[in-house]
Amino acid sequence: MLNRKDLLGTSDLSKEEILSIIDLAERYSDDNNNHVNNTKILTGITQINLFFENSTRTQVSFEIAGTRLGTNIVNFPLKNSSQSKGETLLDLASTLNSMFPDILIIRHPNSGAVQLISEKVKCSVINAGDGYHEHPTQALLDAQTIRKRLGTITGLKIAICGDIAHSRVARSNIFCLKTLGNQITVIGPKNLIPKGVETMGVEVTNNMFDGLQGVDVVMVLRLQKERMNGSFFSSEREYFHQYGLDEKKLKYAKPNAIIMHPGPMNRGIEIDGDLADDINRSVITKQVEVGLAIRMAVLDLLTENHPLRKK
Amino acid sequence: MTRAVTFINARLIDPVSLTDTFGSLTIEGGTISRINGLTKGAVIDCQKACLAPGVVDLGVHICEPGERHKESFRSASLAAASGGITSMITFPNTLPVIDNPELLDFFINRSKESSKVKILPTAAITKNCDGKELSELGFLRDRGAVAFTNGLQGIQDSKILLRALSYAASLDLPYIGHCQDYFLSRGSSATSGPFATRMGLPAEAIESEKICLDRDVALAKISDVHYHASQITSAMSLEAIKSHKSKRKNVTAGTSIHHLIFDELDIENYRTFFKLDPPLRSRHDKQMLLQGINDESIDTISSFHLPQDEESKRLPYELAATGAIGLQTLLPAGLKLVKEGYLDLPKLFAKISLNPSKLVKSKSGNLSEGCPADLVIFDPDIPFVVDRFSLLSKAKNTPFDGHKLYGKVMRTLVDGYEVYNCGD
């Protein structure tokens, strides 16, 4: 049960809330594997996908999640739209409000923008990523993937590697995994570690070998090249040498440690291509599968008290 | 009110002698004619209210010409008068920028037509504040510029800055500098640290201010100009300015009232009315500034009044405009600091009235005989809650909305003329 209008981040989610989402997602995950039809659950609910930033997997994942549950989905076209004609974000929000949507899925390149819209609209809002602030469904799906593979999601040693500074995935994962009681180390060059990140309760190191020592989970982040202006590292091959996950570095983790990546991957930059494809270690494709179930669970839980569902 | 008037039974707040005593003050012909002398002319009983030199606010953005929907001379001066301000030292960042004598003439003429309080204009030291070519500084001084500045932008090119400062020194006008390293602060909207990290905001290193301050002061030393660092907002640059001031006479520094009352945590969930330039700092920085406010390191406290319309503030934090209005909240927020014991009333008026006047060689800002009768009468103890919609500025972007502040302005006088009366 989620007693909230919106899902804007993991920073204010309680342990119980996180587990209730993951538990429900577990059921949807089984249903998806067994071809169970759930399309009656959210019949009549209108879902608008509003992606101000390019996305493939997240948008498609939300779209399929909605379809599986029976929502009416509208993908709001932002290219050549009123936005490019100078309409403000809040005007757009009130326009949408007048169309009585039930749930908005929003991605925006600026931190805080999704919250700004959520304050203006009456319906539920799910943050599908805002700037480098939060991306809560990614963190939830990561937690569920870990639980599926390792049987637990508490008391683990987890390393998050790479571009922490520009990563909303890192922030949401830190909040979520800390709440669930795990020990987290962030690893990256000083340039890509944001100042004061240790106040979020994580260990910080600039050395992959140190950071990966005895971890259960290695999360590799994508180098957010599109968010970088200026020189954060010298070259991609040099970055791979220092911070790219390869066999040599992975040896320092526990023998059964799993490898995760939120995608899309830059093979040969932050992760070795063969390692990413190793089905014994890498759960990257599993993450995508679980992501669908998590998004179905979130859509379900946020609309639980909707009048259409009581009939 | 050029005839004689005597204010009796007043708490005279004198920032020159740093005294706070009961007495009387007589004005005549627009100037202060006598302190504690025989009663002359009309008599006004202040009933133990404070009588102090009017506030001189530095760094005011009037928005005329170019953005009159945000603020005009009329609205700014009404707000100023009701906030106890008798002079506004304006910044030249209008549209277009005040960087030539014709525009300065226009600005001064408009102010004479519409403003109830004194306007002391600064002029842009470089054309369009681009930091590339010098403005016609001599003309600007002769038409009435009281100081040169590049507004809220520093000058990136050190060589240009050195030449600009040297030219300003030849003309015997001070330079008001904005200390933010261009490259470190570019694209940022918060101060680097745990808060910005948690909120995912692009942030500038706090060192940005000190690096720029140190460079500017070094260049000011070569050129021998009077250098005023307009906003010292970090513990680090407070230490630096102490050291610079101990070595050089013509270096002064100020801070903004907002950085003394608020810190980055007040931004909470992306509240854009708290987006300022420079950005709000850590709680530690604010506390160090407050502890240092009673000594001589910080000469001036100002509002850096910068009106912004709702459209430019109701945006995602990174995209929202910076700045806050402050004409009606500078004195009340200063009085809050007095209430909380950080400094006393004469010290406060040294920083919000006397020192800014001295910076631009104005005779306001003190209660001495022969000085202009720019005065404010107020009760420092009356609390009130700020309602942004009741403020007189056209734009309502104040971070003080809903905040409890102190003080009630009863009368404001400029050259002996009453420009504001609360009506009680």
XYZ file of C-alpha atoms in Angstrom:
735
model
C 0.000 0.000 0.000
C 1.402 3.378 -0.997
C -0.279 6.245 0.728
C 0.978 8.945 -1.578
C -0.077 10.803 -4.669
C 3.266 10.712 -6.460
C 6.453 8.717 -6.722
C 9.106 11.411 -7.089
C 12.086 9.708 -5.540
C 13.340 7.031 -3.199
C 14.702 9.476 -0.615
C 11.380 9.718 1.202
C 10.247 6.092 0.776
C 10.072 3.968 3.919
C 11.382 0.424 4.031
C 7.793 -0.855 4.152
C 6.848 1.136 1.063
C 9.846 -0.137 -0.871
C 9.106 -3.722 0.107
C 5.428 -3.414 -0.742
C 6.354 -2.280 -4.261
C 8.940 -5.023 -4.689
C 6.600 -7.709 -3.344
C 3.841 -6.746 -5.740
C 6.375 -6.547 -8.587
C 7.387 -10.097 -7.748
C 3.829 -11.210 -8.517
C 3.730 -9.250 -11.747
C 7.072 -10.709 -12.707
C 5.641 -14.215 -12.342
C 2.477 -13.208 -14.205
C 4.532 -11.815 -17.083
C 6.483 -15.073 -17.308
C 3.279 -17.127 -17.196
C 1.364 -15.002 -19.721
C -1.332 -14.092 -17.193
C -3.700 -11.424 -18.471
C -3.976 -8.452 -16.081
C -5.499 -6.016 -18.551
C -8.698 -5.442 -16.585
C -7.021 -3.974 -13.503
C -6.502 -0.382 -14.661
C -9.204 -0.201 -17.332
C -10.271 3.386 -17.913
C -7.210 4.927 -16.288
C -5.475 7.501 -18.497
C -1.687 7.462 -18.466
C 0.310 10.217 -20.175
C 3.992 9.722 -20.906
C 5.778 13.044 -20.946
C 9.428 12.650 -21.880
C 11.312 15.935 -22.182
C 14.510 13.991 -22.574
C 15.208 11.182 -24.976
C 14.547 7.757 -23.590
C 14.030 4.420 -25.191
C 13.934 1.701 -22.594
C 12.267 3.593 -19.762
C 9.548 5.026 -21.964
C 8.850 1.696 -23.646
C 8.913 -0.074 -20.303
C 6.290 2.320 -18.882
C 4.268 1.989 -22.054
C 4.199 -1.802 -21.913
C 3.573 -1.739 -18.157
C 0.523 0.445 -18.740
C -0.678 -1.694 -21.635
C -0.383 -4.880 -19.594
C -2.597 -3.348 -16.912
C -5.089 -1.886 -19.350
C -4.481 1.883 -19.044
C -5.201 4.238 -21.914
C -1.769 5.510 -22.883
C -1.009 8.807 -24.531
C 2.558 9.583 -25.485
C 2.677 13.356 -25.354
C 4.578 14.524 -28.408
C 7.188 17.007 -27.261
C 9.052 17.461 -30.515
C 7.467 20.264 -32.551
C 5.075 20.841 -29.649
C 3.932 23.862 -27.676
C 7.156 23.538 -25.672
C 9.166 24.482 -28.700
C 6.754 27.376 -29.200
C 7.777 28.754 -25.817
C 5.036 27.440 -23.566
C 6.224 27.238 -19.982
C 6.356 24.011 -18.084
C 3.642 25.112 -15.689
C 1.318 26.224 -18.472
C 1.759 22.814 -20.008
C 0.992 21.269 -16.636
C -2.270 23.163 -16.313
C -3.181 22.285 -19.894
C -2.695 18.624 -19.103
C -4.592 19.015 -15.854
C -7.658 20.115 -17.783
C -7.623 16.870 -19.735
C -8.127 14.810 -16.563
C -5.267 12.363 -16.794
C -4.935 9.879 -13.938
C -1.227 9.380 -14.037
C 1.692 11.252 -15.587
C 5.063 9.644 -16.253
C 7.619 12.434 -16.591
C 11.272 12.623 -17.512
C 13.002 16.005 -17.602
C 16.639 17.115 -18.034
C 16.519 19.451 -14.998
C 16.599 18.361 -11.360
C 13.378 19.219 -9.562
C 11.320 19.791 -12.716
C 9.136 16.724 -12.147
C 8.322 17.845 -8.637
C 7.437 21.297 -9.952
C 4.858 19.780 -12.312
C 3.561 17.436 -9.616
C 2.723 20.414 -7.408
C 0.581 21.838 -10.167
C -1.413 18.792 -11.300
C -4.100 16.877 -9.455
C -3.223 13.428 -10.783
C -0.420 11.088 -9.736
C 3.062 11.713 -11.078
C 5.846 9.184 -11.497
C 9.340 10.554 -11.882
C 11.026 8.734 -14.738
C 14.237 10.689 -14.150
C 14.892 14.378 -13.413
C 18.301 15.858 -14.188
C 20.776 14.141 -11.980
C 18.437 14.084 -9.029
C 16.341 10.887 -8.904
C 15.126 7.947 -10.976
C 13.124 5.947 -8.429
C 11.787 3.084 -10.574
C 15.345 2.253 -11.643
C 16.432 1.941 -8.008
C 13.395 -0.181 -7.159
C 14.008 -2.523 -10.059
C 17.663 -2.795 -9.076
C 16.668 -3.749 -5.535
C 14.270 -6.388 -6.813
C 16.814 -7.798 -9.252
C 19.312 -8.176 -6.409
C 16.748 -9.922 -4.244
C 15.827 -12.297 -7.054
C 19.438 -13.316 -7.643
C 20.923 -13.221 -4.159
C 17.813 -14.087 -2.153
C 18.101 -11.030 0.095
C 18.181 -7.250 -0.199
C 19.594 -6.371 3.165
C 23.037 -6.608 4.746
C 24.833 -6.703 1.377
C 28.016 -4.962 0.264
C 27.279 -3.017 -2.892
C 29.645 -0.985 -5.058
C 28.394 1.758 -7.376
C 31.066 2.579 -9.930
C 31.782 5.377 -12.351
C 30.064 8.676 -13.016
C 28.325 9.306 -9.693
C 28.231 13.088 -10.168
C 25.897 13.093 -13.151
C 23.852 10.063 -12.175
C 20.283 10.132 -10.910
C 20.440 6.333 -10.820
C 23.269 6.503 -8.277
C 21.349 8.884 -6.024
C 18.102 6.895 -6.096
C 20.006 3.664 -5.521
C 21.925 5.087 -2.582
C 18.706 6.285 -0.874
C 16.855 3.037 -1.576
C 19.625 0.562 -0.728
C 20.587 2.462 2.432
C 16.974 2.384 3.621
C 17.006 -1.367 3.057
C 20.111 -1.700 5.247
C 23.003 -2.284 2.872
C 26.600 -1.097 2.913
C 27.461 1.007 -0.115
C 30.765 2.102 -1.601
C 30.914 4.575 -4.454
C 33.941 4.323 -6.718
C 35.080 6.790 -9.340
C 37.639 9.440 -10.201
C 37.444 12.507 -7.924
C 36.068 14.477 -10.859
C 32.984 12.309 -10.989
C 32.340 11.972 -7.243
C 30.109 14.842 -6.062
C 31.267 16.760 -3.004
C 29.768 15.623 0.278
C 28.378 12.343 -1.085
C 29.667 10.630 2.077
C 26.966 12.494 4.029
C 24.516 10.203 2.247
C 25.991 7.344 4.275
C 28.304 5.803 1.700
C 32.004 4.968 1.643
C 33.991 6.722 -1.060
C 37.083 5.501 -2.873
C 38.863 6.446 -6.076
C 40.351 3.006 -6.597
C 38.382 0.168 -8.197
C 40.476 -2.577 -6.614
C 39.907 -1.188 -3.104
C 36.249 -0.490 -3.661
C 35.354 -3.862 -5.145
C 36.947 -5.830 -2.302
C 34.451 -8.459 -1.159
C 31.315 -6.879 -2.617
C 28.157 -8.825 -3.436
C 26.950 -6.458 -6.141
C 28.821 -4.329 -8.682
C 26.690 -1.606 -10.208
C 28.327 0.037 -13.185
C 27.041 3.421 -14.310
C 27.013 4.824 -17.780
C 29.392 7.706 -18.467
C 26.899 10.513 -19.002
C 28.827 12.115 -21.795
C 25.872 14.274 -22.781
C 25.837 15.942 -19.350
C 29.539 16.655 -19.231
C 30.914 19.979 -20.263
C 34.632 20.246 -19.887
C 37.264 17.728 -19.206
C 36.262 15.097 -16.665
C 38.685 12.402 -17.811
C 41.395 12.194 -20.438
C 40.259 9.527 -22.896
C 37.789 6.678 -23.048
C 40.508 4.033 -23.227
C 42.275 5.581 -20.252
C 38.983 5.669 -18.340
C 38.366 2.017 -19.151
C 41.860 1.175 -17.944
C 41.223 2.813 -14.559
C 37.503 2.443 -13.992
C 36.051 0.112 -16.611
C 34.839 -3.172 -15.138
C 36.854 -6.079 -16.490
C 37.783 -9.594 -15.311
C 40.870 -8.368 -13.509
C 38.994 -5.865 -11.377
C 36.003 -8.120 -10.860
C 38.266 -10.729 -9.211
C 38.337 -8.535 -6.119
C 34.570 -8.883 -5.637
C 32.990 -11.988 -4.090
C 33.105 -15.028 -6.422
C 29.334 -14.987 -6.861
C 29.029 -11.201 -7.096
C 26.545 -9.975 -9.699
C 27.084 -7.223 -12.263
C 24.433 -4.597 -12.922
C 24.111 -1.681 -15.357
C 21.112 0.634 -15.826
C 21.741 0.821 -19.561
C 22.297 1.868 -22.210
C 25.846 0.522 -21.987
C 29.011 1.967 -23.460
C 30.849 -1.304 -24.059
C 34.573 -0.977 -23.666
C 34.267 2.291 -21.746
C 32.676 1.552 -18.395
C 32.263 -2.209 -18.848
C 33.986 -4.962 -20.773
C 31.675 -6.304 -23.473
C 32.204 -9.980 -22.678
C 31.574 -9.419 -19.003
C 28.309 -7.660 -19.772
C 27.189 -10.721 -21.729
C 28.293 -13.310 -19.151
C 24.985 -14.841 -18.081
C 26.523 -16.242 -14.912
C 27.595 -12.848 -13.609
C 25.681 -10.165 -15.453
C 22.005 -9.499 -14.609
C 21.695 -6.607 -17.025
C 18.954 -8.141 -19.173
C 17.195 -9.352 -16.028
C 17.068 -5.711 -14.867
C 15.067 -4.777 -17.937
C 12.633 -7.619 -17.343
C 12.195 -6.710 -13.673
C 11.817 -3.064 -14.635
C 8.582 -3.843 -16.404
C 7.180 -5.591 -13.318
C 8.262 -2.727 -11.018
C 6.538 -0.180 -13.238
C 3.370 -2.275 -13.289
C 3.493 -2.452 -9.491
C 3.983 1.302 -9.142
C 1.136 2.080 -11.557
C -1.072 -0.330 -9.634
C -0.220 0.975 -6.168
C -0.474 4.676 -7.004
C -3.954 4.259 -8.485
C -5.234 1.918 -5.777
C -7.762 4.416 -4.454
C -8.904 5.638 -7.859
C -12.733 5.745 -8.108
C -12.647 3.752 -11.375
C -11.103 0.820 -9.548
C -13.800 0.563 -6.907
C -16.473 -0.366 -9.407
C 9.320 70.655 4.868
C 12.263 72.875 4.321
C 11.115 74.971 7.272
C 12.469 74.060 10.688
C 11.187 70.950 12.429
C 12.376 69.514 15.729
C 11.981 65.847 16.519
C 11.858 65.447 20.249
C 11.828 62.448 22.542
C 13.701 60.343 19.958
C 16.201 57.520 20.318
C 19.024 58.947 18.231
C 20.926 56.174 16.482
C 24.263 57.636 15.447
C 26.480 55.280 13.420
C 29.401 57.741 13.520
C 29.770 57.918 17.278
C 28.130 54.470 17.572
C 25.723 55.822 20.175
C 22.085 55.158 20.957
C 20.790 57.989 23.169
C 17.554 59.850 23.808
C 17.463 63.394 22.552
C 16.159 65.777 19.949
C 17.151 66.651 16.433
C 16.311 69.764 14.452
C 16.256 69.976 10.684
C 16.094 73.120 8.611
C 16.480 73.812 4.914
C 16.846 70.134 4.114
C 19.778 69.562 6.451
C 20.305 68.566 10.039
C 20.807 71.854 11.862
C 21.102 70.890 15.488
C 21.306 67.909 17.817
C 19.881 68.261 21.314
C 19.529 72.041 20.907
C 16.663 74.377 21.634
C 13.381 73.415 20.015
C 12.855 75.265 16.743
C 9.935 75.295 14.299
C 7.290 72.585 14.326
C 7.683 69.918 16.963
C 7.194 66.219 16.342
C 7.148 63.946 19.376
C 8.790 60.660 18.403
C 7.470 58.960 21.542
C 10.747 57.144 22.098
C 10.893 55.731 18.578
C 14.288 55.459 16.898
C 15.547 58.272 14.691
C 18.379 57.170 12.447
C 19.979 58.179 9.174
C 17.996 56.769 6.273
C 19.103 53.448 4.847
C 21.402 53.563 1.806
C 20.905 50.371 -0.164
C 23.708 49.284 -2.463
C 23.260 47.234 -5.606
C 19.626 48.010 -6.354
C 18.288 46.911 -9.757
C 15.585 49.338 -10.849
C 14.746 47.535 -14.147
C 14.290 50.863 -15.944
C 14.910 51.065 -18.848
C 13.912 47.769 -20.392
C 11.973 45.753 -17.851
C 9.436 48.085 -16.341
C 7.020 45.211 -15.823
C 9.377 44.021 -13.085
C 10.072 47.367 -11.399
C 10.053 51.065 -12.171
C 11.487 54.140 -10.502
C 8.064 54.860 -9.091
C 7.423 51.413 -7.608
C 10.998 50.991 -6.392
C 10.998 54.376 -4.708
C 7.642 53.759 -3.006
C 8.969 50.459 -1.715
C 12.238 52.065 -0.657
C 10.570 54.948 1.191
C 8.295 52.603 3.105
C 11.320 50.482 3.956
C 13.213 53.416 5.448
C 15.582 53.723 2.486
C 16.534 57.262 1.507
C 19.155 56.505 -1.161
C 19.472 53.672 -3.636
C 22.874 53.013 -5.153
C 21.705 51.436 -8.383
C 23.388 48.810 -10.530
C 23.704 49.479 -14.275
C 22.388 46.094 -15.467
C 19.327 47.421 -17.235
C 18.257 46.734 -20.805
C 20.304 48.216 -22.358
C 23.151 48.411 -19.849
C 24.047 51.877 -18.569
C 27.446 52.128 -20.190
C 27.257 55.475 -21.999
C 26.559 59.068 -20.914
C 23.339 59.445 -22.915
C 21.762 56.489 -21.204
C 22.971 57.694 -17.829
C 21.350 61.081 -18.528
C 18.098 59.331 -19.349
C 18.347 57.238 -16.188
C 18.996 60.256 -13.992
C 16.221 62.281 -15.616
C 13.735 59.449 -15.159
C 14.759 59.131 -11.540
C 14.225 62.850 -10.972
C 10.748 62.642 -12.491
C 9.623 59.554 -10.631
C 11.660 58.758 -7.568
C 10.883 59.987 -4.094
C 14.223 58.845 -2.762
C 17.731 59.662 -3.911
C 19.183 57.675 -6.769
C 22.958 57.321 -6.784
C 23.723 55.552 -10.062
C 26.731 53.386 -10.722
C 27.787 52.858 -14.326
C 29.049 49.807 -16.176
C 32.831 49.730 -16.262
C 32.819 47.689 -19.483
C 30.491 48.027 -22.446
C 27.361 45.955 -21.955
C 29.113 44.494 -18.879
C 30.777 42.109 -21.320
C 34.160 42.529 -19.676
C 35.828 43.245 -23.008
C 35.926 46.980 -23.783
C 35.996 49.896 -21.362
C 32.972 52.159 -21.226
C 33.436 55.924 -21.572
C 34.304 56.182 -17.923
C 35.212 59.865 -17.799
C 31.936 60.971 -19.371
C 30.043 58.679 -17.034
C 31.693 60.140 -13.955
C 31.050 63.702 -15.110
C 27.359 62.965 -15.727
C 26.902 61.639 -12.207
C 28.060 58.044 -11.847
C 29.071 57.470 -8.223
C 31.007 54.252 -8.796
C 31.871 51.755 -11.483
C 30.885 48.139 -11.469
C 30.252 45.217 -13.735
C 27.072 44.429 -11.795
C 26.571 40.808 -10.867
C 29.152 39.648 -13.376
C 32.839 39.623 -12.664
C 35.354 40.579 -15.323
C 36.854 37.363 -16.587
C 39.916 38.802 -18.322
C 42.410 39.919 -15.672
C 44.197 42.302 -18.011
C 40.988 44.117 -18.906
C 40.109 44.299 -15.230
C 43.501 45.780 -14.366
C 43.112 48.447 -17.042
C 39.566 49.186 -15.959
C 40.571 49.504 -12.323
C 43.489 51.766 -13.197
C 41.230 54.026 -15.233
C 38.662 54.147 -12.435
C 41.462 55.068 -10.029
C 42.525 57.967 -12.262
C 38.955 59.230 -12.129
C 38.897 58.768 -8.351
C 35.810 56.564 -8.333
C 35.537 53.249 -6.522
C 34.976 49.902 -8.220
C 32.319 47.579 -6.865
C 33.325 44.019 -7.676
C 31.278 40.828 -7.796
C 33.494 37.993 -6.641
C 32.746 34.791 -8.492
C 35.289 32.990 -10.601
C 33.779 32.833 -14.070
C 34.875 29.340 -14.947
C 34.190 27.759 -11.581
C 30.715 29.240 -11.360
C 29.632 28.878 -14.982
C 26.449 26.846 -15.320
C 26.023 26.353 -11.584
C 22.985 27.172 -9.490
C 24.038 26.041 -6.019
C 27.060 25.753 -3.761
C 29.017 22.532 -4.013
C 28.460 20.291 -1.000
C 26.102 17.718 0.518
C 22.955 19.717 -0.260
C 23.687 20.245 -3.956
C 24.808 16.630 -4.251
C 21.601 15.303 -2.725
C 19.432 17.566 -4.882
C 21.401 16.872 -8.052
C 22.090 20.544 -8.754
C 25.089 21.783 -10.749
C 27.218 23.565 -8.172
C 30.172 25.924 -7.880
C 33.030 25.283 -5.470
C 32.918 27.723 -2.552
C 36.523 28.607 -3.450
C 35.153 30.450 -6.498
C 34.469 33.563 -4.395
C 37.826 33.643 -2.634
C 39.845 33.032 -5.799
C 38.143 35.967 -7.486
C 38.442 38.169 -4.382
C 42.172 37.499 -4.086
C 42.762 38.245 -7.750
C 40.681 41.418 -7.698
C 42.394 42.765 -4.594
C 45.820 42.018 -6.082
C 44.899 43.977 -9.207
C 43.340 46.751 -7.122
C 46.660 47.059 -5.335
C 48.504 47.631 -8.627
C 45.985 50.210 -9.774
C 45.443 51.819 -6.360
C 41.689 51.983 -6.820
C 39.167 51.837 -4.002
C 37.927 48.257 -4.342
C 34.646 47.229 -2.748
C 33.818 43.494 -2.765
C 30.061 43.688 -2.930
C 29.130 40.288 -1.505
C 31.285 38.262 0.858
C 29.240 35.146 1.528
C 31.609 32.451 2.783
C 33.732 31.852 5.875
C 36.724 31.407 3.599
C 36.425 34.774 1.896
C 35.601 36.449 5.218
C 39.033 35.343 6.469
C 40.581 36.510 3.198
C 38.986 39.952 3.344
C 40.170 40.382 6.952
C 43.705 39.766 5.816
C 43.382 42.062 2.776
C 41.912 44.843 4.889
C 44.679 44.577 7.432
C 47.188 45.288 4.667
C 45.375 47.876 2.571
C 43.282 50.890 3.350
C 41.184 51.246 0.240
C 39.644 47.791 0.298
C 36.127 47.442 1.689
C 33.585 44.671 1.630
C 29.909 44.016 1.946
C 27.480 41.176 2.144
C 23.835 40.597 1.335
C 21.168 40.481 4.004
C 19.824 37.305 2.424
C 23.092 35.447 3.017
C 22.936 36.455 6.690
C 19.406 35.154 7.189
C 19.211 32.156 4.860
C 21.412 29.238 3.868
C 21.203 26.557 1.205
C 18.959 24.335 3.308
C 16.227 26.973 2.973
C 16.052 26.093 -0.730
C 14.395 22.866 0.469
C 12.619 21.337 -2.506
C 13.836 23.655 -5.235
C 12.256 26.911 -3.981
C 13.387 29.309 -6.676
C 12.787 32.484 -4.627
C 15.915 31.355 -2.781
C 17.967 31.193 -5.959
C 20.418 34.058 -5.567
C 23.645 35.212 -7.118
C 25.966 34.119 -5.521
C 24.004 31.045 -4.463
C 23.101 30.544 -0.813
C 25.916 28.906 1.127
C 26.155 26.247 3.822
C 24.802 26.759 7.328
C 28.380 26.891 8.589
C 29.210 29.759 6.222
C 26.148 31.709 7.327
C 27.011 31.238 10.986
C 30.601 32.366 10.474
C 29.359 35.463 8.632
C 26.941 36.234 11.442
C 29.655 35.881 14.043
C 31.859 38.239 12.078
C 29.186 40.822 11.350
C 29.840 42.806 14.518
C 33.486 43.519 13.685
C 34.883 45.708 10.935
C 35.519 43.083 8.233
C 32.130 43.596 6.613
C 31.457 47.275 5.959
C 28.105 47.126 4.203
C 24.939 45.034 4.303
C 22.635 45.459 1.332
C 19.648 43.827 -0.297
C 20.912 43.610 -3.897
C 17.281 44.178 -4.795
C 16.683 42.245 -8.012
C 13.056 42.016 -9.139
C 12.035 38.998 -11.214
C 8.599 38.267 -12.594
C 6.740 35.069 -11.737
C 7.441 33.580 -15.167
C 11.183 33.736 -14.724
C 10.980 32.175 -11.244
C 8.382 29.461 -11.842
C 10.795 27.231 -13.691
C 12.919 24.217 -12.822
C 15.543 25.435 -10.336
C 18.452 25.313 -12.770
C 16.570 27.395 -15.324
C 14.978 29.914 -12.946
C 16.265 33.488 -12.763
C 18.420 34.517 -9.808
C 17.769 37.331 -7.353
C 15.362 38.591 -4.739
C 13.630 41.865 -4.003
C 14.688 43.458 -0.758
C 13.897 47.170 -0.403
C 11.196 46.692 2.224
C 12.854 43.819 4.035
C 16.446 45.068 4.404
C 15.796 47.155 7.522
C 13.371 44.671 9.150
C 15.768 41.768 8.521
C 18.619 43.873 9.915
C 16.477 44.563 12.988
C 15.949 40.823 13.344
C 19.745 40.437 13.537
C 19.788 43.162 16.206
C 17.024 41.356 18.136
C 19.049 38.152 17.963
C 22.075 39.965 19.378
C 24.465 39.784 16.439
C 25.030 43.542 16.412
C 23.520 46.687 17.957
C 21.490 49.407 16.290
C 24.305 51.942 15.711
C 26.460 49.167 14.204
C 23.591 48.098 11.974
C 23.183 51.646 10.698
C 26.916 51.911 10.111
C 26.568 48.961 7.750
C 23.280 49.804 6.062
C 23.622 53.569 5.953
C 26.917 55.231 6.885
C 29.406 52.939 5.134
C 27.532 52.637 1.822
C 27.301 56.454 1.823
C 31.006 56.802 2.468
C 31.762 54.373 -0.354
C 30.150 56.712 -2.888
C 31.196 59.890 -1.063
C 27.640 60.835 -0.163
C 27.050 62.941 2.938
C 24.011 60.882 3.934
C 24.189 58.152 6.482
C 24.910 60.206 9.529
C 23.254 62.419 12.104
C 25.832 65.199 12.195
C 24.929 68.856 11.889
C 25.107 70.058 8.305
C 24.386 66.654 6.813
C 21.332 66.092 4.594
C 18.125 65.429 6.518
C 17.795 61.892 5.109
C 16.172 60.237 8.076
C 14.047 57.324 9.165
C 11.884 57.139 12.260
C 10.920 53.625 13.289
C 9.935 51.365 16.141
C 12.440 48.478 16.130
C 10.415 46.091 18.260
C 7.126 45.607 16.422
C 7.043 42.125 14.862
C 5.233 41.411 11.610
C 4.915 38.570 9.133
C 5.968 39.364 5.567
C 3.235 38.904 2.985
C 4.846 39.144 -0.422
C 1.688 40.396 -2.084
C 1.514 43.405 0.238
C 4.992 44.592 -0.800
C 5.124 47.633 -3.066
C 7.652 46.417 -5.609
C 6.052 45.259 -8.836
C 7.780 41.901 -8.628
C 7.067 39.861 -5.518
C 10.061 37.525 -5.459
C 11.010 37.698 -1.805
C 12.396 34.737 0.126
C 10.951 36.361 3.275
C 7.331 35.508 2.457
C 5.733 34.173 5.647
C 8.811 35.104 7.669
C 8.612 36.977 10.970
C 10.662 40.175 10.914
C 10.827 43.244 13.129
C 10.324 46.971 12.936
C 7.817 49.461 11.759
C 8.852 52.492 9.735
C 6.837 55.534 10.820
C 8.336 58.291 8.710
C 11.003 58.543 6.066
C 12.488 61.921 5.133
C 14.666 62.828 2.176
C 16.352 66.238 2.339
C 13.820 67.115 5.034
C 10.812 66.230 2.874
C 8.571 63.502 4.201
C 8.448 60.763 1.563
C 6.701 58.174 3.710
C 4.372 58.340 6.681
C 2.778 55.209 8.079
C -0.318 57.234 8.916
C -0.632 56.303 12.604
